[in-house]
Each structure stands twice: as C-alpha cells, then as structure tokens.
Amino acid sequence: MAEPRAEAEDLDALIDDLDYLPGHFHLEMQLNFEPRSPALLRARDLKLQLDGLRQELELAAGRQRLAVRHLLGTFAFYLEKLDEARERFLGVAAEDPGNLNAWANLAHVYERLGQEDEEEACAGRLAGLMGLAADPEVSADPQLLAARCLAEQGYAHGFDVGCASPEERARVLAAGITLYDKALSYGQQIPMEEKRGWYFTMATLFIRLDGIFLELGSEEQKRLPAFNRTLALLRQVLKSSDPHHRALAWCYLGILLERKDTFSTTPMGVHDCGYSGTDPLDCFGKAIEIAKDQPPILNRLAKIFHFLGKQDMAIGTCNMALDVLRDPELNWQAYCTRAKIHVRAYLHDLERVKIGLGGMPDRNHLACAKADLEEVVKVCPGLKTYLDMGQVYYYMGVDAVQELLAVDESALNEALVFLAKASESELGATLPELQLLRGKCLRIKGEEANAVACFKRAVELDDAGSSHTEGFGCLLEALLAQWSQAQLNDSELGHEVDVWLRRAQSKYPAARLRQELQRVWRGHTDEVLGLARALVAQGRLALVRLFFETMEQDSSGHSPSEGGEGPAHS
C-alpha cells in the first residue's frame, strides 16, 4: 500500500503547483461555502436557479451546453440528488471524454457516495488528461483542455446563489471574468467561434458588474476600464454566426450606449469601437431584426426590455414572438412575459395615484394580463403561473387608489384559490411574495389575524440582505389595525412590534427598513403616535427613539423613492 500512497502524495504536490484546478466544487462561489440561510430557503434558491438553468440549456449552443450541464449537476449535488448529479457529469464525460471538469466533478460525487474505486478511476483519468500521470494521455492538447475547463468555471459564476450583498455579487462576477481571462491565456488554439461564445458570457458578466457599480455609486474611474473592454468584446460577438449571441450583443450594446451618459465624458471605447454616432434604439432594432423569426430569442429580448423599463418595446417583441408561434404550449414564455408587462404598467400607474400623481390606472391592463395567463394555465399550469394569476385577481378585487377596499369579492376569492394552488407546489410555501399576496387578500377581506400570520411568514422567508420590505410594512399596518380594533392590547402590540422590528433589523438594509417605516408613519400617523405612547409606558424607549428618528428624517425631506422592483423570486 505504500506505493499508491506515495503516488498520491506526488500527485497532490503536482496539483499544488498548478495555477488552476478542475471541477466546480472548490470554486469561490457562495454556492460552495457553508450556507448562511436555513436549509429550506437554500433549497428554494437552488431550485429557482435550477429552473433558470433549464431555460438556459434551451438557448445554449455548442460547447456552452456542457457548461450549463455542469451547473445542472452541481445544483443537483447540493440538493442531495446524487444519482442525478452523477448522470449529468457522466453525460458530459461521454460526450466530451477530455472534459477535465467532468472527471473532477465525478470524483467528488463518487467520494460523497463512498465509491472509492470509481473515485480513484476518475482521479486517474483526470491526472492522465492533465499530464500529471506516469503515462499521460496525449489525445488532446493539455492547454486546450485547461482553457475549456477554466471557461466552464467562469461561466458558473454567473449563476451563484446565496450572495447577501451587492459587494458579494460583484466579487463573484469579477472572479468569473478572471477565470475567462485565464482561459484565453491558455486557449490560443481555441476556434474563433468558440471564443466569441466566451466573449459573449464575459460581456454579460461585465454588464452585470457595471450595474452593481452603478447601484453602489462607484466612481466612474473604477467603471471605465471594464466598460471600454465590454464594448470591445461585444464588437467581436457581433461577428458570431450564432443568432442568439449576435442579437443579444446588439441589445447589450444598446444598454452600454445608454449608460455612456452616466460618465462625465464619453468613454473612449465608444470611439475606438466605431460607435460614436450609434443610437441605442438602432441597436435594439437590429437585435429584434436578427431574432424576428425565432421566438426563443425574441422572448429573451422581451424579458430584457421589460427589465430595462422599455415596456412598449417589450410588448411589441412579445407580439412578434406570438405572430411566429401562437401555440401557448410551445410559446408560453411570450404569454407570461406579456402578462407581466401589463401588470407592471398597472402597478406603475397605481403607485402614481397613491402619491397624488396622474389619473386612475387603466384596469384593461389587468384584463389583458388575465387573458394571457389563462392561455398558459390551460396547457402548462405551474407555480409561477398560479402566482401571477393570483396577483392579477388581487388587483382586480381591490380599489385602484389605496388598495384598502374590496371592489370585487369574487376576484379576491379567485386570487386566494390560485394562491392555494401555488402553495401546493414544492416551492410554493417557501416564496415570500406568495405569503405577502395572500396576506394582502386576507387583510382586504377583514381577516386581520390570518393576514398577520401570512405577513410574518413573508418576513421569515425573505433572504438576509433583501430590499423587499413590504411584507414587514404590511405586518406593522395589520398589527396597528388589530390594536385599533381592540384585538390586541397595548402590551401585546408592544411585544409584537419589538420582536418583529428586531427581526427586520437583522434582515433588511437599514436604509430600506427606514423607508418602509416612513411609509407606515405617513399612512398611519395617529396609530403610530398611539403605539409610541404605549411603548413609552412599557419602557421600550429604544423602539420609540427609532420611530421618532424615522419621523424626523421623513419630515426633513429625505423621503424614500416610491414603488418597487417586484418580488424577489418572481
């Protein structure tokens, strides 16, 4: 036994000298770190990301499909579906026998399964491919294998889960870009079309990273080098033969050209790449033109336009996709996205009404969204469709001014029915937005105690670092309503507010929590003052101080921005 042990020690020493290590389970992603969230919430986040990856697989082409399949196996592993993980990695190894990540990942799975012989066989195969064994395989260039290994690892960093702050997300995206750069240094022999696929993913990571820098208010000098490089990468992607990459590259170019105005001076990359006179709208138009007869690409573009707030463009793109393929069973994404656009338009107008701007929102948006979702429910019912239907019926059932009065009791009941169906799914009971929506329905129906239970559950299910504080605000409002109706006494109210405010402080960013408290204060001034008197009487002075600090900031004009970005997991 001494000889194999010595060989293993020699192999470990060789691996220590490498500047890359195959496999996905050692990467510095939150996915691989000790979970900070409860097991239930981590499983929820993994499954939601898994759904997104399955959609990625539908659009991926060439070797990028292997990168997606590696992630499907990795997520299956962390969901304790070890047989599925093994089959995923075996499938990659069968299709691409020289795939370093496949053999490293298989070795990791076999180790967990306790199958030592299979683990050693995979490790031996990996060592041979990397030129580390006594009889290395010479069927492929080790540099080429290393480059593809690193590119697959870089791709994975765009799908991490568990990041609790923008700074963490930025670090993960930057690490992915670094891996791609290392892949390019190894991959001199990589075919140009394959490299363009790498450039596309790098540009995607760079654009997301720049979005985080904008969110954090980073200095433009920190953003500028990456911004210029992204333009150069997209210029190369525009030469791709893949219509998906080419269409999205034009779309991304439009996004960057719109962002150039966030710099004090036009970035030199705009001029260097020949885009000095290019209009962003022309870029979006070229993206749509390339995708005009391909519904999957049109649907991806529509989602991006929707995210960017370009709702007219998004709905037009959805309509194009449906003109090409109207069957909801084959093109349900277009119906779902168009429904979301209508709901977003209605909510935008509703928020304006709440602050005294604009006229009544157009309820025809809700009718259109309902019609689209009914088409989807017929052919592929599921969690997200049920949740979206519940949301539409909720807004059909409440007033279009302050969401305080029931205008259609049957619509509210329909909302609760669809939310109950959503709760039956594996993930339904773990979504905070479902609990929030159910609580709002029950509050309108006068079931305050049931509503409070839902809002508490919504807060419990929110991720640490989440900016979606509406559930907590609704909980405060419902508790105040119970107190004003004598369903809670002063002591019970003080205890509830103390417990849940402390929980909220440990979960939400301080600035966002302050904004939610300001909203409750402005809408329920008398009740909040009554609450403050009750808290003083109970000696909960720190709580009172927090409330009055919030009121002071609100009265000094530092009011929060209205509206929100929608559910965290929609």
Coordinates of C-alpha atoms in Angstrom, one line a residue:
M1 CA 0.0 0.0 0.0
A2 CA 3.0 2.3 0.4
E3 CA 3.5 2.8 -3.3
P4 CA 0.0 4.1 -4.2
R5 CA 0.2 6.4 -1.1
A6 CA 3.5 7.8 -2.4
E7 CA 2.0 8.2 -5.9
A8 CA -1.0 10.1 -4.4
E9 CA 1.3 12.3 -2.4
D10 CA 3.3 13.1 -5.6
L11 CA 0.1 13.9 -7.4
D12 CA -1.0 16.2 -4.6
A13 CA 2.3 18.0 -4.9
L14 CA 1.9 18.4 -8.6
I15 CA -1.6 19.8 -8.2
D16 CA -0.4 22.3 -5.6
D17 CA 1.9 23.7 -8.3
L18 CA -0.9 24.2 -10.8
D19 CA -2.5 27.6 -11.3
Y20 CA -5.9 26.1 -12.0
L21 CA -7.8 23.2 -10.5
P22 CA -10.5 21.3 -12.5
G23 CA -14.0 20.9 -11.1
H24 CA -16.8 23.1 -9.7
F25 CA -16.9 22.2 -6.1
H26 CA -13.8 24.2 -5.0
L27 CA -14.8 27.5 -6.8
E28 CA -15.0 30.5 -4.6
M29 CA -18.7 31.0 -5.0
Q30 CA -21.3 31.3 -2.2
L31 CA -22.8 28.0 -3.6
N32 CA -19.7 26.1 -2.3
F33 CA -19.5 27.9 1.1
E34 CA -21.3 27.0 4.3
P35 CA -24.9 28.1 3.8
R36 CA -25.9 31.2 5.8
S37 CA -29.6 30.7 5.2
P38 CA -31.8 27.9 6.6
A39 CA -31.8 24.6 4.7
L40 CA -35.4 25.3 3.4
L41 CA -34.5 28.7 2.0
R42 CA -31.3 27.5 0.4
A43 CA -33.1 24.6 -1.3
R44 CA -35.6 27.1 -2.6
D45 CA -32.9 29.3 -4.0
L46 CA -31.2 26.4 -5.6
K47 CA -34.4 25.1 -7.2
L48 CA -35.3 28.5 -8.6
Q49 CA -31.8 28.9 -10.1
L50 CA -32.1 25.4 -11.5
D51 CA -35.3 26.4 -13.3
G52 CA -33.4 29.3 -14.9
L53 CA -30.6 26.9 -15.9
R54 CA -33.0 24.6 -17.7
Q55 CA -34.2 27.6 -19.8
E56 CA -30.5 28.5 -20.5
L57 CA -30.0 25.0 -21.8
E58 CA -32.8 25.6 -24.4
L59 CA -30.9 28.5 -25.8
A60 CA -27.3 27.3 -25.4
A61 CA -25.4 26.0 -28.4
G62 CA -22.2 24.1 -29.0
R63 CA -19.8 23.6 -26.0
Q64 CA -21.7 26.1 -23.9
R65 CA -24.3 23.4 -23.4
L66 CA -21.6 21.4 -21.5
A67 CA -21.1 24.4 -19.2
V68 CA -24.8 24.5 -18.4
R69 CA -24.9 20.8 -17.8
H70 CA -22.1 21.0 -15.3
L71 CA -24.1 23.5 -13.4
L72 CA -27.2 21.3 -13.5
G73 CA -25.1 18.5 -12.0
T74 CA -23.6 20.8 -9.4
F75 CA -27.0 22.1 -8.3
A76 CA -28.4 18.5 -8.2
F77 CA -25.5 17.6 -5.9
Y78 CA -26.3 20.4 -3.4
L79 CA -29.9 19.3 -3.5
E80 CA -28.8 15.8 -2.4
K81 CA -29.8 14.3 -5.7
L82 CA -26.5 12.5 -6.1
D83 CA -27.6 10.0 -8.7
E84 CA -28.9 12.8 -10.9
A85 CA -25.6 14.7 -10.4
R86 CA -23.6 11.6 -11.3
E87 CA -25.6 11.1 -14.5
R88 CA -25.2 14.7 -15.5
F89 CA -21.4 14.5 -15.2
L90 CA -21.3 11.1 -16.8
G91 CA -23.2 12.5 -19.8
V92 CA -20.7 15.3 -20.2
A93 CA -17.8 12.9 -20.0
A94 CA -19.4 10.6 -22.6
E95 CA -19.9 13.4 -25.0
D96 CA -16.5 15.1 -24.3
P97 CA -14.0 12.5 -22.9
G98 CA -11.3 15.1 -22.5
N99 CA -13.5 17.3 -20.3
L100 CA -11.5 18.0 -17.1
N101 CA -14.3 19.3 -15.1
A102 CA -16.4 16.2 -15.8
W103 CA -13.9 13.9 -14.3
A104 CA -13.1 16.1 -11.3
N105 CA -16.8 16.6 -10.6
L106 CA -17.5 12.8 -10.9
A107 CA -14.7 12.1 -8.5
H108 CA -16.3 14.5 -6.0
V109 CA -19.7 12.8 -6.4
Y110 CA -18.2 9.3 -6.1
E111 CA -16.4 10.4 -2.9
R112 CA -19.8 11.5 -1.4
L113 CA -21.3 8.2 -2.5
G114 CA -18.5 6.3 -0.8
Q115 CA -17.5 4.6 -4.1
E116 CA -13.7 4.7 -3.7
D117 CA -12.8 2.6 -6.8
E118 CA -14.8 4.8 -9.1
E119 CA -13.4 7.9 -7.4
E120 CA -9.9 6.7 -7.9
A121 CA -10.6 5.8 -11.5
C122 CA -11.9 9.3 -12.2
A123 CA -8.9 10.9 -10.4
G124 CA -6.6 8.8 -12.5
R125 CA -8.3 9.7 -15.8
L126 CA -8.1 13.4 -14.8
A127 CA -4.4 13.1 -14.0
G128 CA -3.7 11.5 -17.3
L129 CA -5.5 14.2 -19.2
M130 CA -3.6 16.9 -17.3
G131 CA -0.2 15.3 -18.0
L132 CA 0.3 14.5 -14.3
A133 CA 0.3 10.7 -14.5
A134 CA 3.2 8.4 -15.2
D135 CA 1.6 7.6 -18.6
P136 CA -0.2 10.8 -19.6
E137 CA -2.8 10.8 -22.4
V138 CA -1.7 12.6 -25.5
S139 CA -5.0 12.6 -27.3
A140 CA -5.6 16.3 -26.8
D141 CA -3.5 19.4 -26.2
P142 CA -3.4 19.9 -22.3
Q143 CA -3.5 23.7 -22.9
L144 CA -6.7 23.4 -24.9
L145 CA -8.3 21.2 -22.2
A146 CA -7.2 23.7 -19.5
A147 CA -8.7 26.6 -21.4
R148 CA -12.1 24.9 -21.8
C149 CA -12.0 23.8 -18.1
L150 CA -11.5 27.4 -17.0
A151 CA -14.1 28.8 -19.3
E152 CA -16.7 26.4 -17.9
Q153 CA -15.8 27.5 -14.4
G154 CA -16.0 31.2 -15.4
Y155 CA -19.5 30.6 -16.8
A156 CA -20.6 29.1 -13.5
H157 CA -20.0 32.4 -11.7
G158 CA -23.0 34.0 -13.4
F159 CA -25.3 31.6 -11.6
D160 CA -24.2 31.7 -8.0
V161 CA -26.8 31.7 -5.1
G162 CA -26.6 33.0 -1.6
C163 CA -24.9 36.3 -2.1
A164 CA -26.2 38.6 0.6
S165 CA -25.0 42.0 -0.7
P166 CA -24.1 43.8 -4.0
E167 CA -20.4 43.7 -3.0
E168 CA -20.5 39.9 -2.7
R169 CA -22.2 39.6 -6.1
A170 CA -19.6 41.9 -7.6
R171 CA -16.7 39.7 -6.2
V172 CA -18.2 36.6 -7.7
L173 CA -18.8 38.2 -11.1
A174 CA -15.2 39.6 -11.1
A175 CA -13.9 36.1 -10.2
G176 CA -15.8 34.6 -13.2
I177 CA -14.2 37.2 -15.5
T178 CA -10.8 36.4 -14.2
L179 CA -11.3 32.7 -15.0
Y180 CA -12.2 33.6 -18.5
D181 CA -9.1 35.7 -18.9
K182 CA -7.0 32.8 -17.7
A183 CA -8.9 30.6 -20.2
L184 CA -8.0 32.9 -23.0
S185 CA -4.3 32.8 -22.0
Y186 CA -4.4 29.0 -22.3
G187 CA -6.6 28.9 -25.3
Q188 CA -4.5 30.1 -28.2
Q189 CA -5.8 27.1 -30.3
I190 CA -9.5 27.6 -29.4
P191 CA -11.6 28.1 -32.6
M192 CA -12.7 31.7 -33.0
E193 CA -16.4 31.0 -33.0
E194 CA -16.0 29.2 -29.6
K195 CA -14.0 32.2 -28.3
R196 CA -16.9 34.5 -29.4
G197 CA -19.1 32.5 -27.1
W198 CA -16.7 33.2 -24.3
Y199 CA -16.6 36.9 -25.2
F200 CA -20.4 36.9 -25.0
T201 CA -20.5 35.5 -21.5
M202 CA -17.7 37.8 -20.4
A203 CA -19.7 40.8 -21.7
T204 CA -22.7 39.6 -19.8
L205 CA -20.7 39.3 -16.6
F206 CA -19.2 42.8 -17.2
I207 CA -22.6 44.4 -17.8
R208 CA -24.0 42.9 -14.6
L209 CA -20.9 44.0 -12.7
D210 CA -21.3 47.6 -14.1
G211 CA -24.9 47.6 -13.0
I212 CA -23.8 46.8 -9.4
F213 CA -21.2 49.6 -9.6
L214 CA -23.9 52.0 -10.6
E215 CA -26.1 50.7 -7.8
L216 CA -23.3 51.3 -5.3
G217 CA -22.4 54.7 -6.7
S218 CA -18.9 53.7 -7.6
E219 CA -16.5 56.3 -9.0
E220 CA -16.5 56.3 -12.8
Q221 CA -12.8 55.6 -13.0
K222 CA -13.5 52.3 -11.4
R223 CA -16.1 51.5 -14.1
L224 CA -14.3 52.9 -17.1
P225 CA -11.7 50.2 -18.0
A226 CA -14.3 47.4 -17.8
F227 CA -16.9 49.5 -19.7
N228 CA -14.4 50.0 -22.6
R229 CA -13.4 46.4 -22.6
T230 CA -17.1 45.3 -22.7
L231 CA -17.6 47.4 -25.9
A232 CA -14.6 45.7 -27.5
L233 CA -15.9 42.2 -26.5
L234 CA -19.3 42.9 -28.0
R235 CA -17.7 44.2 -31.2
Q236 CA -16.3 40.7 -31.6
V237 CA -19.5 38.9 -30.7
L238 CA -21.3 40.8 -33.4
K239 CA -19.3 38.7 -35.9
S240 CA -20.6 35.5 -34.4
S241 CA -22.6 33.0 -36.6
D242 CA -24.9 32.3 -33.6
P243 CA -28.0 34.4 -34.0
H244 CA -28.8 34.2 -30.3
H245 CA -25.4 35.7 -29.4
R246 CA -25.5 38.2 -32.2
A247 CA -29.0 39.5 -31.3
L248 CA -28.2 39.8 -27.6
A249 CA -24.9 41.5 -28.4
W250 CA -26.7 44.3 -30.2
C251 CA -29.1 44.6 -27.3
Y252 CA -26.2 44.8 -24.8
L253 CA -24.5 47.3 -27.0
G254 CA -27.7 49.5 -26.8
I255 CA -27.6 49.2 -23.0
L256 CA -24.0 50.3 -22.8
L257 CA -24.5 53.2 -25.2
E258 CA -27.4 54.4 -23.0
R259 CA -25.1 54.1 -19.9
K260 CA -22.4 56.2 -21.5
D261 CA -24.3 59.3 -20.3
T262 CA -23.5 58.2 -16.7
F263 CA -19.9 59.2 -17.3
S264 CA -18.8 62.8 -17.3
T265 CA -17.1 62.3 -20.6
T266 CA -17.9 59.8 -23.3
P267 CA -15.7 56.7 -22.7
M268 CA -13.0 56.3 -25.4
G269 CA -14.1 52.8 -26.0
V270 CA -17.2 54.2 -27.8
H271 CA -15.0 56.0 -30.3
D272 CA -12.4 53.2 -30.5
C273 CA -15.0 50.7 -31.5
G274 CA -16.7 53.0 -34.0
Y275 CA -19.9 53.6 -32.1
S276 CA -19.6 57.4 -31.8
G277 CA -22.8 58.0 -33.8
T278 CA -24.7 54.9 -33.0
D279 CA -28.1 55.4 -31.5
P280 CA -29.1 52.8 -28.8
L281 CA -32.5 52.4 -30.4
D282 CA -30.9 51.3 -33.6
C283 CA -29.0 48.7 -31.6
F284 CA -32.3 47.4 -30.1
G285 CA -33.9 47.4 -33.5
K286 CA -31.0 45.3 -35.0
A287 CA -31.4 42.8 -32.2
I288 CA -35.1 42.4 -32.9
E289 CA -34.4 42.2 -36.7
I290 CA -32.0 39.3 -36.2
A291 CA -34.4 37.5 -33.9
K292 CA -37.6 38.3 -35.9
D293 CA -38.4 34.7 -36.8
Q294 CA -37.0 33.0 -33.7
P295 CA -39.4 33.1 -30.7
P296 CA -36.9 31.8 -28.1
I297 CA -34.6 34.8 -28.9
L298 CA -37.5 37.2 -29.1
N299 CA -38.7 36.1 -25.7
R300 CA -35.2 36.6 -24.2
L301 CA -35.1 40.1 -25.7
A302 CA -38.6 40.9 -24.4
K303 CA -37.5 40.0 -20.9
I304 CA -34.5 42.3 -21.1
F305 CA -36.6 45.2 -22.5
H306 CA -39.1 44.6 -19.7
F307 CA -36.3 44.6 -17.1
L308 CA -35.0 47.9 -18.6
G309 CA -38.4 49.5 -18.3
K310 CA -38.9 49.6 -22.1
Q311 CA -42.4 48.3 -21.9
D312 CA -43.7 49.3 -25.4
M313 CA -40.6 47.6 -26.9
A314 CA -41.1 44.6 -24.7
I315 CA -44.7 44.1 -25.6
G316 CA -44.0 44.6 -29.3
T317 CA -41.3 41.9 -29.1
C318 CA -43.7 39.6 -27.4
N319 CA -46.3 40.2 -30.1
M320 CA -43.7 39.4 -32.7
A321 CA -42.9 36.1 -31.0
L322 CA -46.6 35.2 -30.9
D323 CA -47.1 36.1 -34.5
V324 CA -44.5 33.5 -35.4
L325 CA -45.7 30.9 -32.8
R326 CA -49.1 31.4 -31.2
D327 CA -49.4 28.0 -29.6
P328 CA -49.2 28.6 -25.8
E329 CA -47.9 25.1 -25.2
L330 CA -44.9 25.8 -27.4
N331 CA -44.5 29.5 -26.7
W332 CA -45.8 30.1 -23.1
Q333 CA -42.9 32.4 -22.3
A334 CA -44.3 35.1 -24.6
Y335 CA -47.7 35.0 -23.0
C336 CA -46.2 35.1 -19.5
T337 CA -43.9 38.0 -20.3
R338 CA -46.6 40.0 -21.9
A339 CA -48.8 39.4 -18.9
K340 CA -46.0 40.7 -16.6
I341 CA -45.7 43.8 -18.7
H342 CA -49.4 44.6 -18.4
V343 CA -49.2 44.1 -14.6
R344 CA -46.1 46.3 -14.3
A345 CA -47.9 49.0 -16.3
Y346 CA -50.9 48.9 -14.0
L347 CA -48.7 48.9 -10.8
H348 CA -46.7 51.9 -12.1
D349 CA -49.9 53.9 -12.6
L350 CA -51.3 52.7 -9.2
E351 CA -48.1 53.9 -7.4
R352 CA -48.5 57.3 -9.1
V353 CA -52.2 57.5 -7.9
K354 CA -51.1 56.7 -4.3
I355 CA -48.8 59.8 -4.2
G356 CA -51.3 62.0 -5.9
L357 CA -49.9 62.0 -9.4
G358 CA -51.8 61.0 -12.6
G359 CA -55.3 59.6 -13.1
M360 CA -56.8 56.3 -12.3
P361 CA -54.8 53.3 -13.6
D362 CA -56.1 51.5 -16.7
R363 CA -57.7 48.3 -15.5
N364 CA -57.7 47.0 -19.0
H365 CA -54.1 46.1 -18.3
L366 CA -55.4 43.6 -15.8
A367 CA -57.9 42.1 -18.2
C368 CA -55.1 41.7 -20.8
A369 CA -52.8 40.0 -18.3
K370 CA -55.6 37.7 -17.2
A371 CA -56.4 36.7 -20.8
D372 CA -52.7 35.8 -21.5
L373 CA -52.3 33.8 -18.3
E374 CA -55.5 31.9 -18.9
E375 CA -53.9 30.6 -22.1
V376 CA -50.9 29.4 -20.2
V377 CA -52.9 27.8 -17.3
K378 CA -54.7 25.6 -19.9
V379 CA -51.6 24.0 -21.2
C380 CA -48.8 24.2 -18.6
P381 CA -50.1 25.2 -15.2
G382 CA -47.4 25.7 -12.6
L383 CA -46.2 27.7 -9.6
K384 CA -45.3 30.9 -11.3
T385 CA -48.4 31.0 -13.5
Y386 CA -50.7 30.4 -10.4
L387 CA -48.8 33.1 -8.5
D388 CA -49.2 35.6 -11.4
M389 CA -52.9 34.8 -11.7
G390 CA -53.3 35.3 -8.0
Q391 CA -51.7 38.7 -8.3
V392 CA -53.9 39.8 -11.3
Y393 CA -57.1 38.7 -9.5
Y394 CA -56.0 40.5 -6.3
Y395 CA -55.6 43.8 -8.1
M396 CA -58.9 43.2 -9.9
G397 CA -60.5 42.8 -6.5
V398 CA -59.2 45.9 -4.7
D399 CA -59.7 49.6 -5.3
A400 CA -57.4 51.4 -7.7
V401 CA -56.5 54.2 -5.2
Q402 CA -55.0 52.9 -2.0
E403 CA -55.6 49.1 -2.0
L404 CA -57.8 49.4 1.1
L405 CA -61.3 48.4 -0.2
A406 CA -62.8 45.3 -1.8
V407 CA -64.4 46.2 -5.2
D408 CA -64.9 42.6 -6.4
E409 CA -65.2 39.9 -3.7
S410 CA -65.3 37.1 -6.2
A411 CA -62.0 38.3 -7.7
L412 CA -60.4 38.2 -4.2
N413 CA -61.7 34.7 -3.7
E414 CA -60.2 33.6 -7.1
A415 CA -56.9 35.2 -6.0
L416 CA -56.9 33.1 -2.9
V417 CA -57.8 29.9 -4.9
F418 CA -54.8 30.4 -7.3
L419 CA -52.5 31.2 -4.4
A420 CA -53.6 28.0 -2.7
K421 CA -52.8 26.1 -5.9
A422 CA -49.4 27.7 -5.9
S423 CA -48.8 26.7 -2.3
E424 CA -49.3 23.0 -3.3
S425 CA -46.2 23.0 -5.4
E426 CA -42.8 22.0 -3.9
L427 CA -41.6 25.6 -3.8
G428 CA -44.8 27.5 -3.2
A429 CA -44.8 27.5 0.6
T430 CA -41.2 29.0 0.6
L431 CA -41.9 32.1 -1.5
P432 CA -42.2 35.3 0.5
E433 CA -44.2 37.1 -2.3
L434 CA -46.8 34.4 -2.2
Q435 CA -47.3 34.9 1.6
L436 CA -47.3 38.6 1.1
L437 CA -50.0 38.5 -1.6
R438 CA -52.1 36.0 0.4
G439 CA -51.9 38.3 3.5
K440 CA -53.0 41.3 1.4
C441 CA -56.0 39.4 0.1
L442 CA -57.0 38.4 3.7
R443 CA -56.5 41.9 5.0
I444 CA -58.9 43.3 2.5
K445 CA -61.4 40.6 3.4
G446 CA -61.2 41.7 7.1
E447 CA -59.3 38.7 8.3
E448 CA -56.6 40.6 10.2
A449 CA -55.3 37.7 12.3
N450 CA -54.8 35.4 9.3
A451 CA -53.2 38.3 7.4
V452 CA -50.8 38.9 10.2
A453 CA -49.7 35.2 10.1
C454 CA -49.1 35.5 6.4
F455 CA -47.0 38.7 6.7
K456 CA -44.9 37.2 9.5
R457 CA -44.2 34.2 7.3
A458 CA -43.3 36.5 4.4
V459 CA -40.7 38.2 6.6
E460 CA -39.3 34.9 7.8
L461 CA -38.9 33.7 4.2
D462 CA -37.2 36.9 3.0
D463 CA -33.4 36.5 2.3
A464 CA -30.9 38.3 4.5
G465 CA -30.0 41.5 2.8
S466 CA -33.3 41.6 0.8
S467 CA -34.6 45.1 0.0
H468 CA -38.2 43.8 -0.3
T469 CA -39.5 45.2 3.0
E470 CA -43.2 45.4 2.0
G471 CA -44.1 42.3 4.0
F472 CA -42.7 43.9 7.2
G473 CA -44.6 47.2 6.4
C474 CA -47.8 45.3 5.9
L475 CA -47.2 43.4 9.1
L476 CA -46.9 46.6 11.1
E477 CA -50.1 48.0 9.4
A478 CA -52.0 44.8 10.3
L479 CA -50.8 44.9 13.9
L480 CA -51.8 48.5 14.2
A481 CA -55.2 47.7 12.7
Q482 CA -55.7 44.9 15.3
W483 CA -54.8 47.2 18.1
S484 CA -57.1 50.0 16.9
Q485 CA -59.9 47.4 16.7
A486 CA -59.1 46.2 20.3
Q487 CA -58.0 42.8 19.1
L488 CA -54.6 43.5 20.7
N489 CA -53.9 45.3 23.9
D490 CA -51.0 47.8 24.5
S491 CA -48.7 45.1 25.9
E492 CA -49.4 42.6 23.1
L493 CA -48.8 45.3 20.5
G494 CA -45.6 46.4 22.1
H495 CA -44.2 42.9 22.3
E496 CA -45.1 42.1 18.7
V497 CA -43.6 45.3 17.3
D498 CA -40.5 44.8 19.4
V499 CA -39.9 41.2 18.2
W500 CA -40.6 41.8 14.6
L501 CA -38.7 45.1 14.3
R502 CA -35.6 43.4 15.7
R503 CA -36.0 40.6 13.2
A504 CA -36.4 43.1 10.4
Q505 CA -33.3 45.0 11.6
S506 CA -31.3 41.8 11.3
K507 CA -32.6 41.0 7.8
Y508 CA -33.1 44.2 5.8
P509 CA -30.6 47.0 4.9
A510 CA -31.0 49.9 7.4
A511 CA -31.8 52.5 4.8
R512 CA -34.5 50.3 3.1
L513 CA -36.1 49.5 6.5
R514 CA -36.2 53.2 7.4
Q515 CA -38.0 53.9 4.1
E516 CA -40.6 51.3 5.0
L517 CA -41.1 52.7 8.5
Q518 CA -41.5 56.2 6.9
R519 CA -44.2 54.8 4.6
V520 CA -46.1 53.3 7.6
W521 CA -45.7 56.5 9.5
R522 CA -47.1 58.7 6.8
G523 CA -50.1 56.5 6.2
H524 CA -50.9 55.8 9.8
T525 CA -49.7 58.8 11.8
D526 CA -52.3 58.6 14.6
E527 CA -51.8 54.9 15.2
V528 CA -48.0 55.2 15.2
L529 CA -48.2 58.0 17.8
G530 CA -50.5 55.8 19.9
L531 CA -48.0 53.0 19.5
A532 CA -45.2 55.3 20.7
R533 CA -47.2 56.2 23.8
A534 CA -47.8 52.5 24.5
L535 CA -44.1 51.7 24.1
V536 CA -43.1 54.5 26.4
A537 CA -45.4 53.2 29.1
Q538 CA -43.8 49.8 28.7
G539 CA -40.3 51.2 28.9
R540 CA -39.4 50.2 25.3
L541 CA -37.6 53.5 24.8
A542 CA -35.1 52.3 22.2
L543 CA -38.0 51.4 20.0
V544 CA -39.6 54.8 20.4
R545 CA -36.4 56.5 19.6
L546 CA -36.1 54.6 16.4
F547 CA -39.6 55.6 15.4
F548 CA -39.1 59.3 16.1
E549 CA -35.7 59.3 14.3
T550 CA -37.5 58.0 11.3
M551 CA -40.2 60.6 11.6
E552 CA -37.5 63.4 11.9
Q553 CA -35.8 62.2 8.7
D554 CA -39.1 62.0 6.9
S555 CA -40.1 65.5 7.9
S556 CA -36.7 66.9 6.8
G557 CA -37.5 65.8 3.2
H558 CA -35.4 62.6 3.0
S559 CA -38.4 60.6 1.7
P560 CA -38.0 57.2 0.1
S561 CA -38.5 56.6 -3.6
E562 CA -41.9 55.3 -4.3
G563 CA -42.5 51.9 -5.9
G564 CA -40.5 48.8 -6.0
E565 CA -38.9 46.3 -8.4
G566 CA -41.4 43.5 -7.8
P567 CA -41.0 40.2 -6.0
A568 CA -37.6 38.9 -5.0
H569 CA -38.2 35.5 -6.6
S570 CA -40.6 36.1 -9.5

